[in-house]
Amino acid sequence: MVETLLEIHGLKTWFKTDDGMVRAVDGVDLRIDHGETLGVVGESGCGKTVTARSVLKLIDMPPGRFEGGRILWRGRDLIPLDDQEMNKIRAREIAIIFQEPMTSLNPVYTVGDQIAEVIALHQKLGRKQAMEGAAEMLRLVNIPNPQHRVHDYPHQFSGGMRQRVMIAMALSCQPKLLIADEPTTALDVTIQAQILELMHEMKDRFGMAIMLITHAMGVVAETCQRVTVMYAGKVVEEAPVGELFGQPRHPYTQGLIRSIPRVDRAAEKKQRLEAISGTVPSLLDPPPGCRFAARCRYASDICVREMPPLKEVAPGHFVRCVL
Amino acid sequence: MSRQWILRRILLVIPAMLGISVLLYTVLALAPGDPFSELAQNPAVPPEVAAALRAKFGLDDPVWVRYGHWFTSMMRGDWGFSFVSRMDVDTLILQRLPTTLIVIGAAQLMAILVALPVGVLAGIRPYSVFDQIANTLAFIGFSLPTFFTGLLLILVFSIQLDWLPFVYRADINATGWKFYWEHIRQSIMPVMVLGLFQGASLVRYVRSSVLDVVKLDYVITARSKGIGERKVVTKHVVRNALIPVVTLVMLQMPVVFGGAIVTEQIFRVPGIGSLLISAMLANDTPVVMAVTFVFSCLVVLCNLIADVLYAWLDPRISYR
């Protein structure tokens, strides 16, 4: 039996704004087992990032608020924990890397200082040993000449290199789970592949699980074992990766898969890339029914009236759709 | 930060000072009145004697010749002679300068010590009760001019309560602790007036700068590391927030010196500010020239410090 690391049940993270409550995350369920890579996909604004930050409680409260649900980390609910208790989990057990490597590092400290800060704190080491640890981490993420580069500042690194530094920092305490919040979105394609490969390598080396948040279906197909598809603050489908791409059940998932660019089709058949028409609905007082109904080609009356439950259609394959 | 860069930055001060001295000298030469203008109106002095005196002291030479004289003697350490005080200008200034520097320095120190924690606390908890109170007080603080708050303090603490002296005395007949105590007592009000005025605007700068920084990605990164909130703020927020504040503080220095002149006048502090005013009223050109030059030196020095501090705070600035 594989240990379940993270289990999120009915998580609701809402934000109070001048116009009312924005239900950014409105009842999300997901699960990550030891050593697996879970892909969380969905278009911009569907609540992926808020879900990720909720796990580490990095949401500013106020305006943010947990309206309900539980975040179970190895069986222990994180929501009632105070900052001090969370700080024992952050970086040591769950680490996170962000979308923008250009702005995620503090410009006034050397990268070595920033990595050593985590090592010194969680491993109770002196400054000198922590700096050695930082150089070792830079070597692990394939930064050339690490002994020298620990003393460089973030602005002396390129975007891809900075994301490597972020990975080095995140992994420096050997966390059990790495949350990667669109780690490659801001990078160019060749660097994207390198960073994904690095994350994979690190995953095997440290035996950690990865929660990979992305909107690139291609990345999911290559790297994940299971996928959770989110739409407008809710999970609409969850399945093992092969099954999701082979038999997508939710119309939104089907649309996402059809919107993956395929060079062969574009070149031979002059086929246009399919897009899902319309945009994500406002999360301010969302309608009662299925949130995708307005954009769904199969939508019927019942879809508009009530929210379908998440039901299991095959072992490990859940769908929130009446079809 | 390379030593070479600092050296080059210091060398840049020389042309700046030269330019300032030329400008000051020309403006003063163009202004009406010189130390001998009173002589001309004095019926006891025959016009030819006055003319001979003017010629002897070189007052009728062209401006650039006079500037040359002034410059060469100043380089030799001769700052001129005060016609009114019958003293060498450099001794006069050296007598007064420490008082001004202590008052301004203490005021600036107080401003920073008050504004930094208040501004940071207000910035990390925007729109909280603390922030609202701090903002209101800061607004009042920098809206009231120093000559008003100065008089108000004198009225309350010297005249009503009789706790503090309202005239600053340089000649205190006391030794040991009592000497220092008296100096502190008489400095409290001028330092408060200047310091609170400076501190009030500084609070606003620090607050808005902190407000800009706390939203940035690297602060979230810092939180995700599990270092406590206090360290996130002191280490990752404050240092970055200080970068623009340093520039503003140093750019404000000329205003501070200007404010000091007013404050010195109100509290009768025998500093170089009050020396400047009395010299101007007495047409004592050598003193006016020397004091304004000292003020510009101080401003240039502050800018130098700002550049070095800025470079130390922000490694992205390259020193080439």
XYZ file of C-alpha atoms in Angstrom:
643
model
C 0.000 0.000 0.000
C 1.450 3.312 -1.053
C 1.320 6.062 1.510
C -1.032 8.908 0.677
C 0.847 12.147 1.273
C -1.672 14.823 0.544
C -5.423 14.588 0.504
C -7.552 17.636 -0.150
C -11.254 17.350 0.582
C -13.743 19.978 -0.516
C -11.263 22.830 -0.187
C -12.815 26.265 -0.550
C -10.504 29.260 -0.679
C -12.477 32.434 -1.224
C -11.350 36.008 -1.553
C -13.186 38.998 -0.247
C -13.196 41.824 -2.763
C -15.114 45.067 -3.077
C -17.531 43.367 -5.475
C -18.194 40.378 -3.242
C -16.756 36.936 -2.566
C -14.619 35.492 -5.332
C -14.814 31.724 -5.111
C -11.378 31.053 -6.572
C -11.282 27.509 -5.222
C -14.723 26.126 -4.591
C -14.666 22.559 -3.412
C -11.509 20.944 -4.742
C -10.654 17.322 -4.022
C -7.337 15.806 -4.919
C -4.886 13.212 -3.703
C -1.166 12.704 -4.106
C 0.536 9.436 -3.208
C 4.117 8.931 -2.198
C 6.502 9.264 -5.125
C 3.947 10.017 -7.825
C 3.575 12.985 -10.139
C 0.125 14.481 -10.229
C -0.672 16.909 -12.994
C -3.134 19.672 -12.202
C -4.354 21.248 -15.420
C -6.805 23.897 -16.406
C -6.787 27.272 -18.071
C -5.707 30.510 -16.446
C -7.868 31.606 -13.559
C -9.335 28.190 -12.761
C -7.851 28.059 -9.256
C -4.744 25.947 -9.768
C -2.354 28.410 -8.198
C -4.667 29.220 -5.307
C -5.022 25.506 -4.593
C -1.241 25.114 -4.592
C -0.666 28.089 -2.331
C -3.471 26.990 -0.019
C -1.586 23.781 0.717
C 1.322 25.769 2.176
C -1.015 28.439 3.483
C 0.731 31.133 1.497
C -2.531 32.970 0.839
C -2.847 36.427 2.376
C -5.641 36.314 4.881
C -7.472 38.674 4.586
C -8.535 39.051 1.787
C -8.342 35.259 1.419
C -10.293 32.866 3.613
C -10.722 29.105 3.967
C -14.460 28.644 3.704
C -14.373 24.926 4.166
C -12.663 21.652 3.460
C -9.612 19.902 4.790
C -6.012 19.684 3.670
C -4.670 16.438 5.075
C -0.888 16.155 5.042
C -0.025 12.576 5.985
C -3.309 12.401 7.840
C -2.968 15.733 9.673
C -5.213 18.669 8.804
C -3.158 21.739 7.970
C -5.951 24.309 8.022
C -6.128 24.800 11.819
C -2.317 24.984 12.179
C -0.731 28.306 13.126
C 2.172 29.913 11.322
C 4.761 28.436 13.638
C 3.586 24.890 13.006
C 3.308 25.527 9.276
C 6.913 26.719 9.259
C 8.005 23.242 10.340
C 6.299 21.805 7.259
C 7.222 24.485 4.722
C 10.398 23.641 2.782
C 11.144 20.696 5.086
C 8.205 18.525 3.998
C 6.464 20.461 1.246
C 8.396 22.816 -1.006
C 7.132 25.011 -3.798
C 8.547 26.607 -6.923
C 6.833 29.332 -8.844
C 6.035 30.393 -12.357
C 8.295 33.452 -12.566
C 11.922 32.577 -11.917
C 12.876 36.161 -12.765
C 11.084 37.598 -9.746
C 11.022 34.683 -7.309
C 14.518 35.274 -5.967
C 15.409 38.191 -3.752
C 17.630 40.503 -5.836
C 19.746 41.753 -2.926
C 21.102 38.450 -1.646
C 23.378 35.966 -3.377
C 21.736 32.743 -4.489
C 24.014 30.942 -2.044
C 22.687 33.033 0.835
C 19.132 32.289 -0.179
C 19.648 28.539 -0.432
C 21.794 28.443 2.710
C 19.041 30.238 4.610
C 16.740 27.233 4.195
C 19.470 24.702 4.952
C 20.653 26.540 8.060
C 17.107 26.877 9.364
C 15.828 23.359 8.876
C 19.000 21.352 9.291
C 20.345 23.476 12.150
C 23.698 24.036 10.474
C 26.201 26.865 10.743
C 26.589 29.402 7.980
C 29.711 27.867 6.502
C 28.291 24.349 6.294
C 25.027 25.722 4.943
C 26.920 27.539 2.173
C 28.693 24.303 1.304
C 25.304 22.628 1.195
C 24.070 25.379 -1.122
C 26.983 24.835 -3.508
C 26.284 21.099 -3.438
C 22.631 21.744 -4.337
C 23.686 23.973 -7.249
C 25.921 21.162 -8.471
C 22.982 18.737 -8.270
C 20.826 20.931 -10.487
C 23.641 21.108 -13.045
C 24.760 24.675 -12.605
C 28.328 24.843 -13.887
C 31.045 26.008 -11.535
C 28.837 25.882 -8.410
C 31.567 26.764 -5.894
C 31.973 30.061 -7.652
C 28.368 30.748 -8.577
C 26.962 30.483 -5.041
C 28.379 33.953 -4.533
C 26.557 35.417 -7.532
C 23.381 37.452 -7.353
C 20.145 36.414 -9.080
C 20.535 39.060 -11.793
C 23.689 37.294 -12.936
C 21.640 34.208 -13.900
C 19.374 33.596 -16.891
C 15.719 32.620 -16.468
C 16.358 28.907 -16.864
C 19.294 29.055 -14.475
C 17.203 30.900 -11.922
C 14.551 28.203 -12.102
C 17.351 25.692 -11.435
C 18.332 27.764 -8.414
C 14.700 27.732 -7.248
C 14.638 23.940 -7.636
C 17.911 23.666 -5.728
C 16.446 25.788 -2.958
C 13.201 23.812 -2.866
C 14.979 20.472 -2.713
C 17.673 21.464 -0.246
C 15.753 19.923 2.682
C 14.633 16.838 0.750
C 10.893 17.502 0.936
C 8.398 14.693 0.433
C 6.330 16.801 -1.957
C 7.346 19.445 -4.454
C 4.627 21.732 -5.673
C 5.645 23.140 -9.039
C 3.370 25.993 -9.995
C 3.749 26.329 -13.773
C 7.534 25.988 -13.482
C 8.140 26.162 -17.212
C 5.524 28.609 -18.421
C 7.877 31.591 -18.388
C 10.741 29.749 -20.078
C 11.447 29.079 -23.723
C 10.786 25.629 -25.133
C 14.270 24.098 -25.031
C 14.792 25.291 -21.473
C 11.331 23.945 -20.550
C 12.376 20.454 -21.560
C 15.591 20.728 -19.552
C 13.802 21.915 -16.430
C 11.190 19.142 -16.678
C 13.909 16.582 -17.109
C 15.771 17.989 -14.137
C 12.643 17.761 -12.001
C 12.229 14.154 -13.040
C 15.790 13.323 -12.234
C 15.473 14.972 -8.832
C 12.243 13.125 -8.173
C 13.949 9.778 -8.736
C 16.950 10.768 -6.665
C 15.010 11.999 -3.645
C 11.919 9.816 -4.012
C 9.533 12.695 -3.657
C 6.109 13.328 -5.106
C 5.419 16.232 -7.464
C 2.271 18.251 -7.876
C 2.805 19.721 -11.318
C 0.532 22.603 -12.099
C 0.426 23.499 -15.748
C -1.829 24.382 -18.590
C 0.288 22.565 -21.156
C -1.304 19.175 -21.884
C 1.878 18.051 -23.632
C 3.859 18.468 -20.415
C 1.267 16.427 -18.535
C 1.395 13.568 -21.025
C 5.152 13.347 -20.709
C 5.609 13.621 -16.977
C 2.565 12.693 -14.917
C 1.067 9.451 -13.650
C -2.288 10.919 -12.756
C -4.081 14.072 -13.798
C -6.631 16.301 -12.126
C -8.457 18.671 -14.451
C -9.782 21.846 -12.894
C -12.337 24.251 -14.237
C -13.587 27.434 -12.567
C -12.538 26.465 -9.061
C -13.721 22.847 -9.247
C -12.270 19.500 -10.189
C -14.081 18.226 -13.301
C -12.112 15.083 -14.034
C -9.430 12.933 -12.456
C -7.812 9.920 -14.078
C -4.576 8.052 -14.680
C -2.739 9.809 -17.493
C -3.178 7.101 -20.150
C -6.881 6.859 -19.534
C -7.355 10.612 -19.522
C -5.778 11.008 -22.932
C -7.331 7.785 -24.274
C -10.853 8.254 -23.009
C -11.466 11.765 -21.799
C -14.989 11.875 -20.389
C -15.603 15.495 -19.560
C -16.317 17.806 -22.511
C -13.833 20.304 -21.086
C -11.056 17.720 -20.927
C -11.898 16.660 -24.467
C -11.622 20.265 -25.552
C -8.271 20.658 -23.802
C -6.873 17.604 -25.531
C -8.150 18.711 -28.933
C -6.466 22.057 -28.414
C -2.972 20.522 -28.222
C -1.145 21.709 -31.371
C -0.229 18.813 -33.644
C 2.399 19.576 -36.259
C 1.445 16.599 -38.451
C -2.183 17.624 -38.755
C -1.382 21.248 -39.343
C 1.079 20.400 -42.116
C -0.767 17.606 -43.948
C -4.420 18.412 -43.660
C -4.211 22.166 -43.234
C -6.387 21.620 -40.180
C -7.004 24.551 -37.913
C -6.273 24.201 -34.213
C -9.438 23.764 -32.209
C -10.121 26.121 -29.371
C -12.737 25.998 -26.649
C -15.024 28.916 -27.356
C -15.921 31.387 -24.645
C -14.110 32.224 -21.417
C -14.062 31.074 -17.820
C -17.205 32.323 -16.020
C -16.897 34.889 -13.261
C -16.176 33.251 -9.924
C -18.193 35.962 -8.226
C -21.501 34.283 -7.325
C -21.193 31.494 -9.910
C -24.382 29.901 -11.292
C -25.740 26.822 -9.506
C -25.318 24.345 -12.354
C -22.279 22.903 -14.070
C -19.775 25.734 -14.507
C -18.829 24.572 -17.964
C -22.431 24.474 -19.194
C -22.245 27.822 -20.971
C -19.360 26.639 -23.144
C -20.374 23.001 -23.470
C -21.649 21.700 -26.786
C -23.620 18.899 -25.051
C -25.219 21.058 -22.365
C -28.881 20.374 -21.541
C -31.368 21.825 -19.045
C -30.175 19.730 -16.158
C -26.609 21.005 -16.585
C -27.742 24.552 -15.954
C -29.953 23.642 -13.016
C -27.684 21.618 -10.761
C -24.047 20.822 -10.198
C -23.329 17.202 -11.137
C -21.423 15.203 -8.494
C -17.942 13.788 -9.039
C -18.600 10.133 -9.855
C -16.305 7.208 -10.527
C -16.783 5.890 -14.077
C -13.846 3.491 -14.115
C -11.350 2.500 -11.394
C -9.531 5.717 -10.437
C -11.366 7.745 -13.087
C -13.729 10.396 -11.729
C -15.849 12.789 -13.768
C -18.122 15.649 -12.825
C -20.592 15.401 -15.711
C -24.067 14.002 -16.280
C -23.047 12.336 -19.535
C 31.450 47.105 -4.295
C 34.904 47.836 -5.549
C 37.297 50.214 -3.842
C 38.144 51.643 -7.247
C 34.534 52.628 -7.827
C 34.330 54.443 -4.485
C 37.579 56.261 -5.238
C 36.288 57.354 -8.626
C 33.042 58.491 -7.061
C 35.011 60.566 -4.531
C 37.122 62.115 -7.306
C 33.920 63.200 -9.013
C 33.254 65.415 -6.009
C 36.111 67.764 -7.028
C 34.625 69.140 -10.270
C 31.252 69.376 -8.533
C 32.700 71.497 -5.746
C 34.597 73.685 -8.217
C 31.432 74.335 -10.194
C 29.465 75.135 -7.054
C 32.106 77.580 -5.810
C 32.212 79.426 -9.155
C 28.430 79.680 -9.196
C 28.205 80.869 -5.594
C 30.962 83.400 -6.056
C 29.426 84.853 -9.199
C 25.973 85.141 -7.677
C 27.345 86.837 -4.582
C 29.439 89.217 -6.700
C 26.381 90.161 -8.737
C 24.286 90.797 -5.635
C 24.085 94.400 -4.511
C 26.142 95.461 -1.523
C 29.564 94.481 -0.258
C 31.426 95.039 3.029
C 32.392 98.583 1.917
C 28.982 99.801 0.831
C 28.391 101.223 4.295
C 31.678 103.086 4.039
C 30.432 104.912 0.967
C 27.431 106.257 2.838
C 29.452 107.273 5.861
C 30.038 111.099 5.614
C 33.080 110.825 7.905
C 34.968 108.830 5.272
C 36.050 110.888 2.287
C 35.174 109.263 -1.080
C 38.829 109.061 -2.170
C 39.731 107.116 1.021
C 36.875 104.725 0.395
C 37.978 104.309 -3.215
C 41.558 103.698 -2.129
C 40.393 101.058 0.381
C 38.292 99.366 -2.291
C 41.273 99.294 -4.621
C 43.571 98.014 -1.872
C 41.318 95.069 -1.063
C 40.781 94.369 -4.768
C 37.026 94.923 -4.705
C 37.068 96.690 -8.070
C 38.867 93.873 -9.878
C 36.866 91.787 -12.375
C 34.922 88.876 -10.864
C 37.184 86.177 -12.233
C 40.278 87.800 -10.753
C 38.577 88.054 -7.378
C 37.429 84.434 -7.663
C 41.034 83.483 -8.398
C 42.167 85.270 -5.241
C 39.462 83.649 -3.186
C 40.206 80.207 -4.581
C 43.980 80.331 -4.097
C 43.718 81.627 -0.534
C 41.022 79.102 0.313
C 43.231 76.296 -0.948
C 45.926 77.583 1.417
C 43.420 77.372 4.273
C 42.662 81.085 4.414
C 38.901 81.462 4.233
C 38.921 85.258 4.554
C 38.208 87.690 7.305
C 34.833 88.615 8.728
C 34.496 92.401 8.641
C 31.674 92.304 11.172
C 33.004 89.867 13.746
C 36.654 90.894 13.279
C 37.616 87.238 13.141
C 38.949 84.751 10.646
C 36.046 83.103 8.837
C 37.369 79.574 9.392
C 37.537 79.969 13.178
C 34.072 81.479 13.128
C 32.685 78.521 11.169
C 34.553 75.927 13.196
C 33.015 77.425 16.340
C 29.518 77.080 14.953
C 29.627 73.975 12.757
C 29.691 71.273 15.497
C 26.485 72.639 17.050
C 24.669 72.527 13.711
C 25.969 69.060 12.870
C 24.951 67.710 16.268
C 21.467 69.189 16.083
C 20.852 68.106 12.473
C 22.492 64.730 13.003
C 20.457 63.998 16.131
C 17.275 65.142 14.400
C 17.940 62.988 11.350
C 18.803 60.022 13.559
C 15.598 60.480 15.494
C 13.603 60.783 12.267
C 15.023 57.499 10.990
C 14.637 55.680 14.308
C 10.972 56.681 14.515
C 10.056 56.436 10.836
C 11.602 53.071 10.054
C 9.692 50.862 12.498
C 6.491 52.892 12.193
C 6.612 52.905 8.386
C 7.402 49.193 8.171
C 4.623 48.220 10.594
C 2.151 50.439 8.768
C 3.254 48.996 5.411
C 2.895 45.327 6.330
C -0.550 45.916 7.875
C -2.066 48.470 5.507
C -5.391 50.013 6.552
C -5.113 48.578 10.060
C -5.856 50.828 13.039
C -2.120 51.328 13.583
C -1.652 52.320 9.950
C -4.518 54.811 10.102
C -3.163 56.466 13.243
C 0.394 56.562 11.884
C -0.822 58.043 8.624
C -2.859 60.735 10.295
C -0.011 61.755 12.583
C 2.448 61.763 9.691
C 0.121 63.927 7.688
C -0.170 66.433 10.512
C 3.595 66.239 11.088
C 4.682 67.244 7.650
C 1.872 69.724 7.101
C 2.959 71.883 10.000
C 6.000 74.034 9.216
C 8.908 73.972 11.656
C 8.528 77.630 12.617
C 5.019 76.849 13.830
C 5.798 73.662 15.751
C 8.915 75.343 17.164
C 6.946 78.228 18.590
C 4.257 75.849 19.837
C 6.818 73.774 21.728
C 8.399 76.884 23.208
C 4.987 78.073 24.312
C 4.133 74.772 25.980
C 7.411 73.488 27.389
C 9.266 76.718 28.119
C 6.637 79.276 28.940
C 3.687 77.243 30.307
C 5.492 74.338 31.929
C 8.951 75.901 32.275
C 10.652 72.528 31.788
C 13.094 73.395 29.030
C 15.148 76.487 28.188
C 14.105 78.172 24.959
C 17.387 79.887 24.242
C 20.273 77.680 23.254
C 23.429 78.716 25.069
C 26.903 77.871 23.898
C 28.535 79.084 27.113
C 27.333 76.706 29.770
C 29.256 77.084 33.022
C 29.237 73.548 34.204
C 31.459 70.518 34.138
C 30.994 66.767 33.912
C 27.508 65.312 33.786
C 25.810 68.609 34.388
C 27.437 70.070 31.273
C 26.097 67.245 29.088
C 22.714 67.282 30.805
C 22.288 71.007 30.119
C 23.273 70.487 26.486
C 20.792 67.670 26.092
C 18.058 69.713 27.778
C 18.483 72.650 25.463
C 18.797 70.427 22.365
C 15.574 68.510 22.978
C 13.212 71.011 21.376
C 15.205 71.881 18.223
C 15.926 68.188 17.647
C 12.270 67.258 18.174
C 11.009 69.941 15.828
C 13.393 69.041 13.015
C 13.287 65.310 13.640
C 9.533 64.952 13.753
C 9.142 67.037 10.612
C 11.611 64.852 8.761
C 10.275 61.669 10.338
C 6.712 62.428 9.291
C 7.462 62.459 5.577
C 9.866 59.561 5.978
C 7.076 57.423 7.482
C 5.080 57.900 4.307
C 8.024 56.976 2.076
C 8.883 53.874 4.087
C 5.267 52.778 4.230
C 4.635 53.028 0.501
C 7.955 51.410 -0.291
C 7.205 48.468 2.039
C 3.727 48.232 0.535
C 5.304 47.808 -2.903
C 7.740 45.152 -1.760
C 5.470 42.889 0.371
C 3.432 41.923 -2.697
C 6.462 40.721 -4.661
C 7.106 37.104 -5.575
C 10.323 36.728 -3.644
C 8.538 37.572 -0.411
C 6.195 34.629 -1.042
C 9.277 32.535 -1.786
C 10.706 33.626 1.565
C 7.476 32.635 3.346
C 7.492 29.263 1.610
C 10.910 28.588 3.142
C 9.427 28.384 6.625
C 11.403 31.265 8.087
C 9.241 33.164 10.542
C 7.192 36.173 9.517
C 9.420 38.504 11.521
C 12.508 37.389 9.617
C 10.670 37.549 6.301
C 9.979 41.208 7.009
C 13.327 42.241 8.478
C 15.490 40.332 6.036
C 13.546 40.134 2.799
C 11.208 43.113 2.859
C 13.002 45.923 4.688
C 16.300 45.840 2.836
C 14.596 46.023 -0.544
C 12.174 48.669 0.650
C 15.047 50.822 1.872
C 16.625 51.204 -1.560
C 14.294 53.973 -2.794
C 14.061 55.461 0.711
C 17.814 56.083 0.883
C 17.663 58.132 -2.279
C 14.750 60.165 -1.001
C 16.357 60.824 2.373
C 19.550 62.042 0.779
C 17.748 64.128 -1.817
C 15.983 65.783 1.073
C 19.203 66.888 2.735
C 19.210 70.412 1.225
C 15.682 70.836 2.601
C 16.910 69.633 5.977
C 19.672 72.224 6.023
C 17.190 74.877 4.980
C 14.867 73.795 7.773
C 17.791 73.871 10.188
C 18.403 77.540 9.388
C 14.827 78.370 10.398
C 14.957 76.181 13.482
C 18.288 77.635 14.590
C 16.789 81.066 14.252
C 13.747 80.180 16.389
C 15.673 78.525 19.204
C 18.659 80.867 18.935
C 20.931 77.921 18.313
C 24.418 79.310 17.616
C 24.957 77.143 14.561
C 26.118 78.069 11.070
C 22.507 78.622 9.988
C 22.062 81.569 12.301
C 25.592 82.710 11.378
C 24.516 82.778 7.736
C 21.450 84.893 8.480
C 23.327 87.457 10.548
C 26.147 87.612 7.983
C 23.658 88.226 5.184
C 21.970 91.004 7.122
C 25.383 92.623 7.807
C 26.616 92.290 4.196
C 29.475 90.179 5.500
C 30.276 88.636 2.101
C 33.261 86.417 3.082
C 31.174 84.732 5.781
C 28.154 84.301 3.481
C 30.392 82.780 0.827
C 32.083 80.434 3.258
C 28.884 79.274 4.982
C 27.012 78.606 1.731
C 30.079 76.751 0.506
C 30.120 74.620 3.666
C 26.415 73.870 3.199
C 27.036 72.763 -0.381
C 29.942 70.604 0.782
C 27.615 68.894 3.234
C 24.984 68.311 0.562
C 27.571 66.889 -1.842
C 28.882 64.680 0.945
C 25.366 63.389 1.656
C 24.936 62.547 -2.015
C 28.198 60.663 -1.937
C 27.018 58.696 1.090
C 23.711 58.015 -0.673
C 25.489 56.593 -3.722
C 27.666 54.334 -1.616
C 24.729 53.178 0.522
C 22.643 52.596 -2.574
C 25.336 50.462 -4.116
C 25.722 48.525 -0.900
C 21.973 47.883 -0.628
C 21.415 46.960 -4.254
C 23.915 44.602 -5.863
C 22.285 45.063 -9.271
C 24.023 48.403 -9.603
C 27.230 47.742 -11.438
C 30.312 49.772 -10.678
C 32.111 50.324 -13.880
